[in-house]
CSV table of C-alpha atoms in Angstrom, one decimal:
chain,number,residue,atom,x,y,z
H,331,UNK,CA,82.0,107.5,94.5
H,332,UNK,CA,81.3,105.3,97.6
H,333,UNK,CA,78.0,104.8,99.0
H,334,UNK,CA,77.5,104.7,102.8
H,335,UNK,CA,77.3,101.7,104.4
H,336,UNK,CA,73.5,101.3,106.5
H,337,UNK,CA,70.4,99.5,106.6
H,338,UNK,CA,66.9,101.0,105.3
H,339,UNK,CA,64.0,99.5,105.9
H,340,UNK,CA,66.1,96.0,106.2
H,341,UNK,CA,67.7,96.6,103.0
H,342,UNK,CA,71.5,96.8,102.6
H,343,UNK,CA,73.0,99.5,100.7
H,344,UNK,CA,76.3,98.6,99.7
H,345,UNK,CA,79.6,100.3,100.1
H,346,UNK,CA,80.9,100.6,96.6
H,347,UNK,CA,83.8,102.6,94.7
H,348,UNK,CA,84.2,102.5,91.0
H,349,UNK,CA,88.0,101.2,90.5
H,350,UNK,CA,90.9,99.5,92.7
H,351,UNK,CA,94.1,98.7,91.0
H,352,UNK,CA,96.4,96.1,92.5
H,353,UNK,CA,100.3,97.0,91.8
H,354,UNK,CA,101.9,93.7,92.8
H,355,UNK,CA,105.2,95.7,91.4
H,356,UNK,CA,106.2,98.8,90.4
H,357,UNK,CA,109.0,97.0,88.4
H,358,UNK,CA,109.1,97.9,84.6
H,359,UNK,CA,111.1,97.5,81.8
H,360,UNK,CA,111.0,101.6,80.4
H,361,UNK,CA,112.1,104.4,81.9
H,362,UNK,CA,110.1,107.0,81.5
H,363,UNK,CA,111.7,110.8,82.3
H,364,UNK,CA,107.4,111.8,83.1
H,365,UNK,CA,106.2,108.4,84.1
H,366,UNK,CA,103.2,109.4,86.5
H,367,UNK,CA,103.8,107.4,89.0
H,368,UNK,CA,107.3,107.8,89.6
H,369,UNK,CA,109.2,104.4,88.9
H,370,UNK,CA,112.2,105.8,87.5
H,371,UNK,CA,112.4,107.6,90.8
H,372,UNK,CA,111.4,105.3,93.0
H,373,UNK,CA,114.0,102.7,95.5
H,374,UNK,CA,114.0,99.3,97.5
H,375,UNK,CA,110.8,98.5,95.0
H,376,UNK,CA,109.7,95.3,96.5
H,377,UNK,CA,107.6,93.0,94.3
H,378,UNK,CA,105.2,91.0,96.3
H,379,UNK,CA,103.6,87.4,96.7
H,380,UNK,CA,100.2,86.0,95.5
H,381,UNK,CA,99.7,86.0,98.8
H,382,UNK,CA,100.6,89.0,100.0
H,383,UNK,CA,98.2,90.6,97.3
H,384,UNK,CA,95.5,88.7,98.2
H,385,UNK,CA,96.0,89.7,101.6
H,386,UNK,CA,95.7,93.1,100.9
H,387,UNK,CA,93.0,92.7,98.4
H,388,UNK,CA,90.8,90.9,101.6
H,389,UNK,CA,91.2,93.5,103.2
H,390,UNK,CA,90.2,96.4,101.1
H,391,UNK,CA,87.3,93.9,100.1
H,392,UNK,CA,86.2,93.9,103.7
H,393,UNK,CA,85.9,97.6,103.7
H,394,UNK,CA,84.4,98.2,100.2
H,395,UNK,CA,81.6,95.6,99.5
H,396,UNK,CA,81.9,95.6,95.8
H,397,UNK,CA,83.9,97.4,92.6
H,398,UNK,CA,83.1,98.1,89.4
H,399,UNK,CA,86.6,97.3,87.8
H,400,UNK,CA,89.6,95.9,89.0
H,401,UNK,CA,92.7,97.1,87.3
H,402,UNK,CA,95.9,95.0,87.9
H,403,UNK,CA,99.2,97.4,86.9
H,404,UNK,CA,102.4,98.2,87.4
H,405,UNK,CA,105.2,99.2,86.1
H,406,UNK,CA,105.2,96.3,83.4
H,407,UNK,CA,102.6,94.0,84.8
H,408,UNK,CA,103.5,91.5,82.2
H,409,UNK,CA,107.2,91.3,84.4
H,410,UNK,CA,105.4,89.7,86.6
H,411,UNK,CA,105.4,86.3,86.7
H,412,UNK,CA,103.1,85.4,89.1
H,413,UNK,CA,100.1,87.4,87.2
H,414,UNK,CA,98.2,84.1,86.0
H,415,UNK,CA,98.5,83.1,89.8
H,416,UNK,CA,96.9,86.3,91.4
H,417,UNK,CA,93.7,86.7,87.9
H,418,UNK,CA,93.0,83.1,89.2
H,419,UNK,CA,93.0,83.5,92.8
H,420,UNK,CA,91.2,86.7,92.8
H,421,UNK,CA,88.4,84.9,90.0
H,422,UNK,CA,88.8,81.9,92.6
H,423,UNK,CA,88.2,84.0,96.1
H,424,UNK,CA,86.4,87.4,94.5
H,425,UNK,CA,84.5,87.4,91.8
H,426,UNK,CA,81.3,88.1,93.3
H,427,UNK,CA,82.7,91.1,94.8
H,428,UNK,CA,83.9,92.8,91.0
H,429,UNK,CA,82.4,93.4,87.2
H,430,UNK,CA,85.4,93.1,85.4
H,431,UNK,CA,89.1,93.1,85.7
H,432,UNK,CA,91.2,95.1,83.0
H,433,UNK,CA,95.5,94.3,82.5
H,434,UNK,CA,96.9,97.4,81.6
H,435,UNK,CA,100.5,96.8,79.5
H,436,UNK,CA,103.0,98.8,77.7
H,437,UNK,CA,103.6,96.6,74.2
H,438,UNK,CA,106.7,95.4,74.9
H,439,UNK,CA,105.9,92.2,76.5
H,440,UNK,CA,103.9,89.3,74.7
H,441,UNK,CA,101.5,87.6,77.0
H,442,UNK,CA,102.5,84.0,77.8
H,443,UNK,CA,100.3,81.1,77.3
H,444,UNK,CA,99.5,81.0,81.5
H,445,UNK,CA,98.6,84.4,80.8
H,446,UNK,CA,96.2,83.6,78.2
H,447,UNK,CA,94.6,80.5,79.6
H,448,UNK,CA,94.1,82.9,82.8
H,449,UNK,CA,92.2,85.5,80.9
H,450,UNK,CA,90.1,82.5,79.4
H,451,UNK,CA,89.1,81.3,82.5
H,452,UNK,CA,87.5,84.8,83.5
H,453,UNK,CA,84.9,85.0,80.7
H,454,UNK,CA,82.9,87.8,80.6
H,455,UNK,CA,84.9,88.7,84.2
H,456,UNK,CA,88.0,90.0,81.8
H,457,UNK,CA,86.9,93.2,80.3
H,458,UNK,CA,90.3,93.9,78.3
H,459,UNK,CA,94.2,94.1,78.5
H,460,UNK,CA,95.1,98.1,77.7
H,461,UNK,CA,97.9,97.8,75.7
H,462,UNK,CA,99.3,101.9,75.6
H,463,UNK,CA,101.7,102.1,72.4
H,464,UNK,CA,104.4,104.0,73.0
H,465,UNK,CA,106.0,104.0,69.2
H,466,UNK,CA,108.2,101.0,67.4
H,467,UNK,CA,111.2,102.3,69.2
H,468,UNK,CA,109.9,101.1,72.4
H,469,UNK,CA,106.5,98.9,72.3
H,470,UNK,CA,108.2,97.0,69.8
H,471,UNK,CA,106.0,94.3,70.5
H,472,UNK,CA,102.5,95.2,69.8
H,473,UNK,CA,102.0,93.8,66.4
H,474,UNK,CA,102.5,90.5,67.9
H,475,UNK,CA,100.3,91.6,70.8
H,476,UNK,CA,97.2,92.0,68.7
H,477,UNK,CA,98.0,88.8,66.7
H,478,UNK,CA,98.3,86.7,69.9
H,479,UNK,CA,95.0,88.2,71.7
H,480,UNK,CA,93.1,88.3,68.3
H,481,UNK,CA,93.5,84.8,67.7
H,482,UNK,CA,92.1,83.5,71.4
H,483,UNK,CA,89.5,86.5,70.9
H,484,UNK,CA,90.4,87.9,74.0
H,485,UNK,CA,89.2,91.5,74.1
H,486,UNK,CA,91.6,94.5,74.1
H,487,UNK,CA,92.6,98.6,73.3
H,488,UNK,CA,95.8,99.5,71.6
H,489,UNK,CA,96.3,103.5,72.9
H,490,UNK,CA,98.2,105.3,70.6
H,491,UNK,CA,100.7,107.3,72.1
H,492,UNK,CA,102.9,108.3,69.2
H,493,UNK,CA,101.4,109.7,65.7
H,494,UNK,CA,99.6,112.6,65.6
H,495,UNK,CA,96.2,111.4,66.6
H,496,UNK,CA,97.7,110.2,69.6
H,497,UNK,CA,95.5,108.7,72.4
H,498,UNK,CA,93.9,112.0,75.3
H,499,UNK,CA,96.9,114.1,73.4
H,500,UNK,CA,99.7,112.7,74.8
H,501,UNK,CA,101.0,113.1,78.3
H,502,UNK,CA,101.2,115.9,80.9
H,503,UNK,CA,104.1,116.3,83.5
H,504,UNK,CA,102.8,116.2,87.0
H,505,UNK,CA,105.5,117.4,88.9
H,506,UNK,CA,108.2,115.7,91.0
H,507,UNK,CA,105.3,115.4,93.9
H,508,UNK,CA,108.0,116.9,96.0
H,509,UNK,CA,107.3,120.3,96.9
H,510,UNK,CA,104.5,122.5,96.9
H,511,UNK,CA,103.1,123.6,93.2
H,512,UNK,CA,100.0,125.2,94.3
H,513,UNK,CA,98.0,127.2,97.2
H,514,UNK,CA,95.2,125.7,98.8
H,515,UNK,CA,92.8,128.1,96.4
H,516,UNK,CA,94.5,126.7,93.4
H,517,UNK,CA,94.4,123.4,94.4
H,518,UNK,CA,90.6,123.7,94.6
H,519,UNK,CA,90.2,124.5,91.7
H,520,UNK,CA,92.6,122.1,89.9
H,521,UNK,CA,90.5,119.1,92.0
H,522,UNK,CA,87.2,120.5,90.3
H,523,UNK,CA,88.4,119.5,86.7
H,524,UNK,CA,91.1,116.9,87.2
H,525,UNK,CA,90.5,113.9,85.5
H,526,UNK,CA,91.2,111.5,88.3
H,527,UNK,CA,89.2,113.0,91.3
H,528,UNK,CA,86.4,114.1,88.4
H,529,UNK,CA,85.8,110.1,87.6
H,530,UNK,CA,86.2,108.9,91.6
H,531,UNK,CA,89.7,107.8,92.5
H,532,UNK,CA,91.3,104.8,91.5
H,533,UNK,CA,92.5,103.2,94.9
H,534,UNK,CA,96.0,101.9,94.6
H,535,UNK,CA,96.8,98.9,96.1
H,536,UNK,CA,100.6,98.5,96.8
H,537,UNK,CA,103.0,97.8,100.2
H,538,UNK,CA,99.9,97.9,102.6
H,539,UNK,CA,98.4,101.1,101.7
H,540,UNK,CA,95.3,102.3,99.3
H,541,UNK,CA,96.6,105.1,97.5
H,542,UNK,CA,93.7,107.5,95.8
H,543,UNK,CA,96.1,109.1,93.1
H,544,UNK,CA,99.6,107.2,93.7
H,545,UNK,CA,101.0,110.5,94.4
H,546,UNK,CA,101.1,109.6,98.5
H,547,UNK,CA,102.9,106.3,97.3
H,548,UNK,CA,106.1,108.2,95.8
H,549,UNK,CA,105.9,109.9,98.9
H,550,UNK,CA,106.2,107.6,101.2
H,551,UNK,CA,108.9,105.7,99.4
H,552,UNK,CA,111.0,108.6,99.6
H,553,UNK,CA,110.8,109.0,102.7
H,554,UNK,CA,108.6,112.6,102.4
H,555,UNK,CA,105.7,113.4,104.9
H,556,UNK,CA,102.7,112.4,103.8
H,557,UNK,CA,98.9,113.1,105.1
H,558,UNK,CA,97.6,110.0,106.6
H,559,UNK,CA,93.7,111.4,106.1
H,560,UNK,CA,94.6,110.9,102.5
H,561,UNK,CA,95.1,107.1,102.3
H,562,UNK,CA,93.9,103.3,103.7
H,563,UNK,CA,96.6,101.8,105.7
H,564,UNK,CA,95.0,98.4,105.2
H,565,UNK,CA,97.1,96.8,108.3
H,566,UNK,CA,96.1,99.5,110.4
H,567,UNK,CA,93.4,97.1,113.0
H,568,UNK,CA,93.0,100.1,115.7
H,569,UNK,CA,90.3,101.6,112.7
H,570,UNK,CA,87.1,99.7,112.2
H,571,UNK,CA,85.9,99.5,108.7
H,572,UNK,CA,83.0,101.6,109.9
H,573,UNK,CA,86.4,104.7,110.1
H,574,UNK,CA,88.0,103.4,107.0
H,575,UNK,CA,84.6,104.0,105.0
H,576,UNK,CA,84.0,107.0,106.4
H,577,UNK,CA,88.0,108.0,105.6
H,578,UNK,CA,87.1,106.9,102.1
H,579,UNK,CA,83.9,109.1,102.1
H,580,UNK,CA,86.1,112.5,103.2
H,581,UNK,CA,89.0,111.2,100.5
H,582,UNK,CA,86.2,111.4,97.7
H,583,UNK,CA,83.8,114.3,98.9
H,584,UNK,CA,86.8,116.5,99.5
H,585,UNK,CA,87.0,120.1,97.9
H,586,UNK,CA,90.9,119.0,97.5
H,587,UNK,CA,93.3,116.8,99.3
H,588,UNK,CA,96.4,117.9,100.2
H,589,UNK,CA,98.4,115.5,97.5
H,590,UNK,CA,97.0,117.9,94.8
H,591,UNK,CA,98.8,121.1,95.7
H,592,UNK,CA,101.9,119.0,94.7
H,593,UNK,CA,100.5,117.8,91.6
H,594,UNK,CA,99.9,119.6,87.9
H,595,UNK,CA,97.2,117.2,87.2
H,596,UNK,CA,95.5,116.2,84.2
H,597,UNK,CA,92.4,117.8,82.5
H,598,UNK,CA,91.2,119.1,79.1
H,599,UNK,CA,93.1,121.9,77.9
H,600,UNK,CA,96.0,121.4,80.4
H,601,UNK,CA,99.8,121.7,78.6
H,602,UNK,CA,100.7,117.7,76.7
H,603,UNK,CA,103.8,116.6,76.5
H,604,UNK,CA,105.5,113.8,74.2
H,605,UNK,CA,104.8,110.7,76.2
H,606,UNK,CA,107.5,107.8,77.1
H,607,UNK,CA,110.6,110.1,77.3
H,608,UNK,CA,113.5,107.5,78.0
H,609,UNK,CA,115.7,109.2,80.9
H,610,UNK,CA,119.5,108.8,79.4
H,611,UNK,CA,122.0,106.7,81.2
H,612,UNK,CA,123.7,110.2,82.8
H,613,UNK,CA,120.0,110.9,84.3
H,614,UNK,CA,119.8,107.5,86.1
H,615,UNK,CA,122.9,107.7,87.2
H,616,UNK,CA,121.9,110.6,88.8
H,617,UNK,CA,118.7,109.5,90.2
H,618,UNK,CA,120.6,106.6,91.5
H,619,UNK,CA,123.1,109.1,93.2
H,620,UNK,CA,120.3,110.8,94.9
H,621,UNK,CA,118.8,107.5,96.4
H,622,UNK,CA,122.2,107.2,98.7
């Protein structure tokens, strides 16, 4: 949760939340029938700069004062080829202002020496890379994952997402974040146990916006009406920072945002499904039908 920006007694309180991911793009190499944010179902993905990230990232870091962790995702983060650029610029321009930064990854992609020699230069700045294992099939490339972060002792999790152990019991399926799933009342009540709005939102950073549950994101890349309470538009300069916290404030003291009547969520006890479902080439071509 966010604390209030004011002076007591001459002492700053700071104006904190608990994570930020950046999405430089939502690229990725699966595609995933229940993905939970959408990619498969998403169109005109742009990928952006170093410097458009660390544009946006100013920004957000001129509202909020300081985070706990910075999460850099994507899609497939590790298609990214400018992800050694953006760890050192933000370790270069921001490091006071976070604890730790975390890549999260989905085993099919080995990281590349840059990579490595990026994590290095974070120390105790790089908490881990999440590497979520989706199963030989597809994350055919964790084995050499583990062997290539073991050996530079860089620190990691491998989440098991395909025996029977599997990591928070597999998947859930949110809904298409299209139409309504829920009455106000219901929504309420989903908000109270969800697992995201439960921990504090994890502010998206992607195409200008901070998104609280990357459900507004889909939204607004298909072209849907979204609730502009419910998000940062980090270009918008007619709102001080003073309004922006304040926003931020109502997003996370809310009894339920309007983006969670559309949404199943995710919470103990709530229906699992078998995560990574590949879409079949007659269920892209579809989607791909639907974009025109």
């Amino acid at each position: 949760m966010a604390n209030t920006q004011e002076t007591l007694m001459g002492v700053h309180i700071m104006f904190e939340l608990n994570t930020i991911s950046l999405v430089p793009s939502y690229i990725c190499n699966l595609k995933c029938k229940f993905c939970n944010v959408r990619v498969p179902y998403l169109r005109n993905l742009k990928t952006h700069t170093v410097e458009e990230m660390m544009e946006m990232t100013g920004r957000m870091f001129k509202i909020v004062d300081h985070v706990h962790s910075l999460a850099i995702c994507g899609g497939e983060i590790l298609l990214y080829k400018d992800l050694p650029a953006l760890i050192n610029e933000l370790m270069k321009n921001y490091k006071n202002q976070f604890d730790q930064i975390e890549i999260i990854t989905n085993g099919t992609i080995v990281p590349s020496e840059d990579l490595i020699s990026a994590v290095k230069k974070c120390g105790e700045k790089f908490y881990r890379l999440l590497v979520d294992d989706y199963g030989k099939d597809l994350s055919k490339k964790v084995p050499e994952i583990v062997d290539v972060l073991e050996k530079n002792q860089i620190e990691f999790r491998v989440n098991d997402y395909w025996s029977e152990n599997m990591w928070y019991d597999g998947w859930t399926d949110f809904g298409t974040f299209r139409e309504y799933l829920h009455t106000p009342e219901e929504a309420a009540e989903l908000y109270k146990k969800c697992f995201f709005s439960s921990r504090g939102f994890h502010y998206a950073i992607y195409g200008g916006i901070a998104d609280p549950c990357r459900t507004i994101q889909y939204r607004i890349n298909a072209g849907l009406e979204v609730n502009p309470d419910e998000y940062i538009d980090l270009f918008d300069n007619s709102i001080t920072i003073e309004q922006q916290r304040e926003k931020i404030n109502r997003i996370n003291n809310a009894t339920y945002l309007d983006m969670c009547r559309y949404c199943n969520g995710l919470y103990p006890g709530c229906k699992r499904i078998k995560p990574a479902e590949q879409l079949t080439p007659e269920e892209l071509q579809q989607i791909r039908q639907d974009f025109e």
